[in-house]
Coordinates of C-alpha atoms in Angstrom, one line a residue:
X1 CA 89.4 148.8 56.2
X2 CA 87.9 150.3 52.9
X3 CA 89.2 146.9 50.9
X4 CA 89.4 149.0 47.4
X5 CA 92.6 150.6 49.2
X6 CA 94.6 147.3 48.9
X7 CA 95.0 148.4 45.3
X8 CA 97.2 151.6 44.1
X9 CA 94.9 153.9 42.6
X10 CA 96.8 155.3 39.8
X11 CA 96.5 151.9 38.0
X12 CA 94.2 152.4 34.8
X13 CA 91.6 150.5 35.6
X14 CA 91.2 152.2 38.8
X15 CA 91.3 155.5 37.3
X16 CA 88.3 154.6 35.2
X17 CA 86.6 153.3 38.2
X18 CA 87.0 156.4 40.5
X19 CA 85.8 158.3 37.5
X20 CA 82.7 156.3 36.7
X21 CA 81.7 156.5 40.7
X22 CA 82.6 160.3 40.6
X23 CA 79.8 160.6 37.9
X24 CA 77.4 157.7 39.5
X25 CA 77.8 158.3 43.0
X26 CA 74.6 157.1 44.0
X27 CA 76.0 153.3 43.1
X28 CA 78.7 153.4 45.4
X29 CA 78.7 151.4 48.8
X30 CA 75.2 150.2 48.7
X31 CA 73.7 148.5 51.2
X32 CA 70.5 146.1 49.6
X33 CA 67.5 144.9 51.5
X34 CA 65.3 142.4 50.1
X35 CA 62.1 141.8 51.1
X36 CA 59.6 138.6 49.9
X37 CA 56.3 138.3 51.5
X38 CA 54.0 135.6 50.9
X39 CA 51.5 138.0 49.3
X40 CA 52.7 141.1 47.1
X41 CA 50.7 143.4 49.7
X42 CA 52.4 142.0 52.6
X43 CA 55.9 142.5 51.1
X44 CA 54.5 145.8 50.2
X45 CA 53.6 147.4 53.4
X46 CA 57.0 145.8 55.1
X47 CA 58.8 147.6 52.7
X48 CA 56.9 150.8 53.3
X49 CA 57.3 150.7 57.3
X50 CA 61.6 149.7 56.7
X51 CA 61.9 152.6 54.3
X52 CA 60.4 155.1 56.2
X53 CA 62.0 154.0 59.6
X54 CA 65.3 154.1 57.4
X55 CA 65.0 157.0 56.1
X56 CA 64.0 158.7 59.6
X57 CA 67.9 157.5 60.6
X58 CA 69.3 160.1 58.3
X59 CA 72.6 160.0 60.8
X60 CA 73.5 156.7 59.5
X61 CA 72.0 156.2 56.0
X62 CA 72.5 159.2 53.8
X63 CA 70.0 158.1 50.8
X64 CA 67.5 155.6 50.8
X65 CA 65.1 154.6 47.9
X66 CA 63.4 151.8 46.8
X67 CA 63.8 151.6 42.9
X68 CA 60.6 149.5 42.6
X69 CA 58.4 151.7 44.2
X70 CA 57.3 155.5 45.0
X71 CA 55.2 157.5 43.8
X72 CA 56.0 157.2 40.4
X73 CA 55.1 153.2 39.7
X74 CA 51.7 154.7 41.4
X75 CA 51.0 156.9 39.3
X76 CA 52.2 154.9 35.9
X77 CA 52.9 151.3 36.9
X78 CA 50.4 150.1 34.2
X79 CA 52.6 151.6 31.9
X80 CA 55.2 148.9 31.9
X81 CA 52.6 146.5 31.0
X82 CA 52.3 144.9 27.3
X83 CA 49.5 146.0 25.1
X84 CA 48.0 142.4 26.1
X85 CA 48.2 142.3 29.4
X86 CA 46.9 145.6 30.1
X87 CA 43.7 145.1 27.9
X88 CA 43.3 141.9 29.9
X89 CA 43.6 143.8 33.5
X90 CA 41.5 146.5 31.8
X91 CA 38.3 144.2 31.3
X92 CA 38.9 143.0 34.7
X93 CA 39.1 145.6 36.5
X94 CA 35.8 147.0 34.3
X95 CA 34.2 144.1 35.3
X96 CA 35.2 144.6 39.5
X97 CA 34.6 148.1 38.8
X98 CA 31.5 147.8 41.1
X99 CA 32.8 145.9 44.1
X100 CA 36.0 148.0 43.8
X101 CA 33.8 151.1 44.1
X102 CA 32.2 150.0 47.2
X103 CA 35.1 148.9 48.9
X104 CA 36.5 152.3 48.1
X105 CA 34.1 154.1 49.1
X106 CA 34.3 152.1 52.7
X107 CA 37.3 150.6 53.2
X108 CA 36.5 148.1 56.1
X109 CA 34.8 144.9 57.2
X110 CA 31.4 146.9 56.5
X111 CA 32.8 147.9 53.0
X112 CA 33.4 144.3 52.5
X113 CA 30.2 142.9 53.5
X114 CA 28.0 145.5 51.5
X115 CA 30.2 144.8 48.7
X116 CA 29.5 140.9 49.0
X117 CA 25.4 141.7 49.4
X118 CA 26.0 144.0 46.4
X119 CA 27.4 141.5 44.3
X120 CA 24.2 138.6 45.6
X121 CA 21.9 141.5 44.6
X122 CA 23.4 141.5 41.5
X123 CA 22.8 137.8 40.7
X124 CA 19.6 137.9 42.1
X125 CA 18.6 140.3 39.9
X126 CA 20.6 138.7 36.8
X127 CA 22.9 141.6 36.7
X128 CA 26.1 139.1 37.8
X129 CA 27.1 136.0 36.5
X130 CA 27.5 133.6 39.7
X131 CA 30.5 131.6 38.2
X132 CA 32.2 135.0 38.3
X133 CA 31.6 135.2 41.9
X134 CA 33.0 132.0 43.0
X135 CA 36.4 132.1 43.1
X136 CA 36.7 135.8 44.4
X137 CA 33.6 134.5 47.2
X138 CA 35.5 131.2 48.8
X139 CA 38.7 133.4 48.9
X140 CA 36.9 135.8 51.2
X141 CA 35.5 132.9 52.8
X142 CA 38.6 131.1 53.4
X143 CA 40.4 134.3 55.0
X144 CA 37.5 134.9 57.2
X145 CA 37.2 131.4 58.6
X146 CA 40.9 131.5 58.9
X147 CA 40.3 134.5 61.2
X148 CA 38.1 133.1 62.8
X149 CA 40.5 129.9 63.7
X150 CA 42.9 131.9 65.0
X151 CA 45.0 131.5 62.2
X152 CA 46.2 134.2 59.1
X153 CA 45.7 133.4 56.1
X154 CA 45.7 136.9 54.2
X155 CA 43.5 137.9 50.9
X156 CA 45.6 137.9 47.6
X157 CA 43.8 141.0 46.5
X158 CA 45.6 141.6 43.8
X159 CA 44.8 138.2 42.2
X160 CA 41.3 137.7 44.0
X161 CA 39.5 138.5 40.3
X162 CA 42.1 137.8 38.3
X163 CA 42.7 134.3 39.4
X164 CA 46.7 133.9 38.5
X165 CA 49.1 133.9 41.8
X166 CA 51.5 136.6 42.0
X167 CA 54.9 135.1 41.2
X168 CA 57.6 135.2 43.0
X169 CA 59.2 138.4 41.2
X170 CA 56.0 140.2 42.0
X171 CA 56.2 139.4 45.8
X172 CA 59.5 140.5 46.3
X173 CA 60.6 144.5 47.2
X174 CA 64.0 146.1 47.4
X175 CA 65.0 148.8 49.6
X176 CA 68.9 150.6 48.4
X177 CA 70.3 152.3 51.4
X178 CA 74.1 154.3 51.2
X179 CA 75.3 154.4 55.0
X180 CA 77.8 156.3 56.2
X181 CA 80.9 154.6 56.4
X182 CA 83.6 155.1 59.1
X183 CA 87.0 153.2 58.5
X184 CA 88.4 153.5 61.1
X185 CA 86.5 150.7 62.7
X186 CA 87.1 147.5 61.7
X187 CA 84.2 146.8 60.1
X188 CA 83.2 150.2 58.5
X189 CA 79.5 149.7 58.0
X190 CA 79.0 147.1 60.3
X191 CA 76.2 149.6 62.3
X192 CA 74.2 150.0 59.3
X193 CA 73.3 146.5 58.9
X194 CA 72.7 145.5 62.1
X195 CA 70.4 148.9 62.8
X196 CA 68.5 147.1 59.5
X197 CA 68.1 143.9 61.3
X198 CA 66.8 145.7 64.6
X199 CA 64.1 147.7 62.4
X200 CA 62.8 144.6 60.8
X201 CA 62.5 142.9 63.9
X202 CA 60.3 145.7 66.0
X203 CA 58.4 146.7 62.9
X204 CA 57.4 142.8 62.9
X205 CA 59.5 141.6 59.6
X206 CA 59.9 138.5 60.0
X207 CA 58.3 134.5 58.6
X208 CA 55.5 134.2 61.0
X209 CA 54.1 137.7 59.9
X210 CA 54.5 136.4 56.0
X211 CA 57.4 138.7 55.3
X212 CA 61.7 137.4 55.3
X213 CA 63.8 139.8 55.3
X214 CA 67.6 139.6 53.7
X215 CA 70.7 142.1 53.0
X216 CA 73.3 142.4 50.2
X217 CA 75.1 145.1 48.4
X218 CA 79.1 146.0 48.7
X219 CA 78.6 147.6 52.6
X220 CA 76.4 144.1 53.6
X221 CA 79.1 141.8 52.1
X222 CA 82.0 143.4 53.4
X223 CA 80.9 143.2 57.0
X224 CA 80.6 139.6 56.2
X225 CA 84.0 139.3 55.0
X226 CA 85.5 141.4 57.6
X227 CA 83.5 139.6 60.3
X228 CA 84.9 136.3 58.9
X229 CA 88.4 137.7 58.9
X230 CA 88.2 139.1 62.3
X231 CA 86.8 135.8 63.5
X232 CA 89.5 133.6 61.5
X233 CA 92.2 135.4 62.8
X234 CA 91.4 135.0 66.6
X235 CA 91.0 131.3 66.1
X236 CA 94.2 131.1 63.4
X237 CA 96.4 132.9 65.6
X238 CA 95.2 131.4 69.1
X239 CA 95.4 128.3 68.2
X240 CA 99.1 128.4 66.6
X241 CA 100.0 130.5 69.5
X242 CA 98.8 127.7 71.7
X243 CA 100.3 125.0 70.3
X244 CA 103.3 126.8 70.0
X245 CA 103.7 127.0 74.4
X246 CA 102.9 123.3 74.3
X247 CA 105.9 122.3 71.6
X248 CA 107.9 125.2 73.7
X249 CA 106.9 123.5 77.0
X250 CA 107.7 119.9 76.1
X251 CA 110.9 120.5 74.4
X252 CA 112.2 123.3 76.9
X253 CA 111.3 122.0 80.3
X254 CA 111.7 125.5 81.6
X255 CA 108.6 128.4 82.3
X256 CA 111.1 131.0 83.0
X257 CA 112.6 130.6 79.4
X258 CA 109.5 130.0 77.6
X259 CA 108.0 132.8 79.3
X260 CA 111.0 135.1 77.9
X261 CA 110.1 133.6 74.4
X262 CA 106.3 134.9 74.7
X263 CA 107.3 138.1 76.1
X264 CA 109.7 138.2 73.4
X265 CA 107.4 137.3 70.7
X266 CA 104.7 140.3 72.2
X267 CA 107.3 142.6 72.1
X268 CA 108.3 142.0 68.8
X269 CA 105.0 141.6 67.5
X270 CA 104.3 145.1 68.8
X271 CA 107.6 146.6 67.5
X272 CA 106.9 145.2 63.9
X273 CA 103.6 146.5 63.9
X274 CA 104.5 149.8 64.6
X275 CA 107.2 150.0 62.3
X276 CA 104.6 149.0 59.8
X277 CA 102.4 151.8 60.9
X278 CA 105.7 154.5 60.9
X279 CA 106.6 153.0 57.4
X280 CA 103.6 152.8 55.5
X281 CA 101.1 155.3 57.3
X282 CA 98.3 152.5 58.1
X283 CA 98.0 148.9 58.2
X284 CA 94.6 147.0 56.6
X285 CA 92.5 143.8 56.3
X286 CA 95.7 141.3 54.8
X287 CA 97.7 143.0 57.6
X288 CA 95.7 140.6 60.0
X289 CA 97.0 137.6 58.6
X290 CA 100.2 138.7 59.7
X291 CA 100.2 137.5 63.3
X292 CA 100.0 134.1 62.2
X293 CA 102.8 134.7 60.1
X294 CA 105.2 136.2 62.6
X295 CA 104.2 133.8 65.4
X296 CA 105.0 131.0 63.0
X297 CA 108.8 132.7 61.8
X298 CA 109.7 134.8 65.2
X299 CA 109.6 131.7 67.6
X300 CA 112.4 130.0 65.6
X301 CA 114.4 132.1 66.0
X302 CA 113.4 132.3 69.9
X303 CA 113.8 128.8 70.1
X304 CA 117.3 128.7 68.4
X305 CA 118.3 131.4 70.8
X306 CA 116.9 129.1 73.8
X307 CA 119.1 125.7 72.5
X308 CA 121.7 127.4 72.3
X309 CA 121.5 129.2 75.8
X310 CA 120.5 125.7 77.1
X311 CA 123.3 123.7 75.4
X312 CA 126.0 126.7 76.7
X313 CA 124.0 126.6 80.2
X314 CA 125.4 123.2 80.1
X315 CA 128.7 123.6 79.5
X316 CA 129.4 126.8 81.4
X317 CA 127.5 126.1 84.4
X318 CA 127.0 129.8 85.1
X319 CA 124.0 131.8 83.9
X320 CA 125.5 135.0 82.9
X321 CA 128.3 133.3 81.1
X322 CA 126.0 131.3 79.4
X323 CA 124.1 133.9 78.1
X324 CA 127.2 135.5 76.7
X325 CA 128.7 132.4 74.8
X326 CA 125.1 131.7 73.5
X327 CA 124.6 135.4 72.2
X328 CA 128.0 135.4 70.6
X329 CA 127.2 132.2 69.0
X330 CA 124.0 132.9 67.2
X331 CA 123.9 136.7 67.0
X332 CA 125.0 136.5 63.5
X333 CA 123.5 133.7 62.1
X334 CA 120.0 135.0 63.8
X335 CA 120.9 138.7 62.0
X336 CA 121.1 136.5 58.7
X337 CA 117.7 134.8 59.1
X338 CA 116.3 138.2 60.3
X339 CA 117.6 140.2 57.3
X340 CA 116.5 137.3 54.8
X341 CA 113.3 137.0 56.1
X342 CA 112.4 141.0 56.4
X343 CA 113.7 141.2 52.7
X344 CA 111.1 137.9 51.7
X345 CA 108.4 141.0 53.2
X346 CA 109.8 144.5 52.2
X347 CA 110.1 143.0 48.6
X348 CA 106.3 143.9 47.9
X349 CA 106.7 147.3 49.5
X350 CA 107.2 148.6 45.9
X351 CA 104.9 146.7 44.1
X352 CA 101.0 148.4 42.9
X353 CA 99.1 146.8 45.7
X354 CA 99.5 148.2 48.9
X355 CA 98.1 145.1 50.8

């Protein structure tokens, strides 16, 4: 099920691929969660609680990072800034230095409040312009009333003196994951993305707690595709299959022979599968498509065999005779069709794509 198989490896291209991911290994089979919260601190600490639940699942993800966050974007996130826009944050955060200070100093609702009597002191005394104070003050306000309501409304701290809202870019965090892969299931990282979706939904990831949640990367889509393909092919070869005993029943009139031609088509189906599997060493994701296909060919000849028998059953009047004349008839026309048809097949067998 690994889908780069359906292509022969010693083709050029390929051979500069497997090199490239030889030297990058740490872009291959990614797994991509994307997280948006409606405040960049919401999207933040969701991030932080997936990553390290993640990472504590070191049996099925063998590296997880997030590449917009750690330690280092700590320590020098300013950096990234322009010369501008870091002056500009600079004589903000100069001029929040104060309520910053208390709120670090106490980091709770009584942090808070002596920050907020700090700041009236200030414009009691003149030290504070009170224009300064407003907007910062009814967004406080507005959370705690909010709170108070019932409802969550969540302080923007990072533009609560700044006054811009965080764009979208700035609320959004990515967590890359490389599972471990097992193909020999059908989906190969089919676990890995559904353990994602069970973190997120215990660690409280999810629209009414601000934060969505959403998965991409080569491991993410493939189980897509492989889960549409699996899904397809139940439906595509049910429903042909079906149709088929209702076409066989209405033209036939007989269960005993139209029972012979499903336990026919089974056993060829089975047969041609394994020969596939002796042949080529494995079968893959285009090899599913092939039921359709041999449901579609195999029960003409079944149903030539069965006009034949039924047209000789008619003139003979005795069963085993029947079946004699009838076999003698079409044996070699059906050995044509069946040599044609496995050459139409066995004619990409040689050819650079293995699917």
């Amino acid at each position: 099920t690994d889908p780069i198989k359906l292509v022969d490896s010693s083709l050029p291209w390929r051979q500069r691929e497997i090199q490239f991911d030889r030297l990058f290994p740490a872009r291959v089979g990614l797994l991509v969660v994307v997280i948006d919260g409606t405040l960049p601190g919401q999207a933040d600490r969701a991030a932080d609680r997936l990553l390290e639940a993640m990472r504590a699942r070191a049996d099925l993800f063998a590296n997880v990072r997030r590449p917009d966050g750690g330690d280092f974007f700590r320590r020098n996130g300013l950096l990234f800034l322009s010369v501008e826009e870091l002056a500009q944050m600079s004589d903000q955060l100069a001029a929040a230095q104060p309520f910053l200070g208390a709120l670090v100093t106490d980091p709770t609702l009584r942090g808070l409040l002596g920050m907020i009597r700090l700041a009236a002191e200030g414009v009691v005394r003149g030290e504070t312009d009170a224009g300064t104070l407003d907007r910062p003050f009814r967004a406080i306000g507005a959370t705690i009333e909010s709170t108070v309501q019932g409802k969550s409304e969540p302080l923007d701290w990072a533009s609560l003196w700044t006054g811009r809202t965080s764009p979208p870019e700035q609320r959004r965090r990515v967590i890359i994951a490389q599972p471990s892969l097992d193909f020999e299931r059908v989906s190969a990282g089919a676990a890995a993305p559904e353990t994602v979706r069970n973190m997120a939904v215990s660690l409280g990831v999810s629209p009414r707690a601000g934060v969505t949640g959403r998965q991409a990367g080569s491991v993410a889509l493939n189980d897509e595709e492989f889960s549409s393909v699996t899904d397809g092919a139940v439906l595509a070869t049910g429903l042909p299959l079906g149709l088929v005993i209702l076409i066989l029943s209405s033209a036939l009139q007989s269960l005993q022979i139209v029972v012979a031609i499903l336990v026919t088509l089974a056993a060829g189906l089975v047969a041609t599968a394994a020969f596939a599997i002796a042949t080529f060493g494995t079968l893959n994701m285009v090899s599913i498509a092939f039921g359709v296909l041999f449901i579609g060919l195999a029960v003409d000849f079944a149903i030539q065999f069965a006009v034949r028998y039924r047209d000789e059953r008619y003139r003979q009047g005795d069963f085993a005779r029947a079946l004699q004349v009838a076999t003698a008839l079409i044996a070699a026309p059906l050995v044509l069709a069946v040599v044609t048809t496995a050459a139409g097949f066995l004619v990409f067998a040689p050819v650079r794509y293995p699917g």
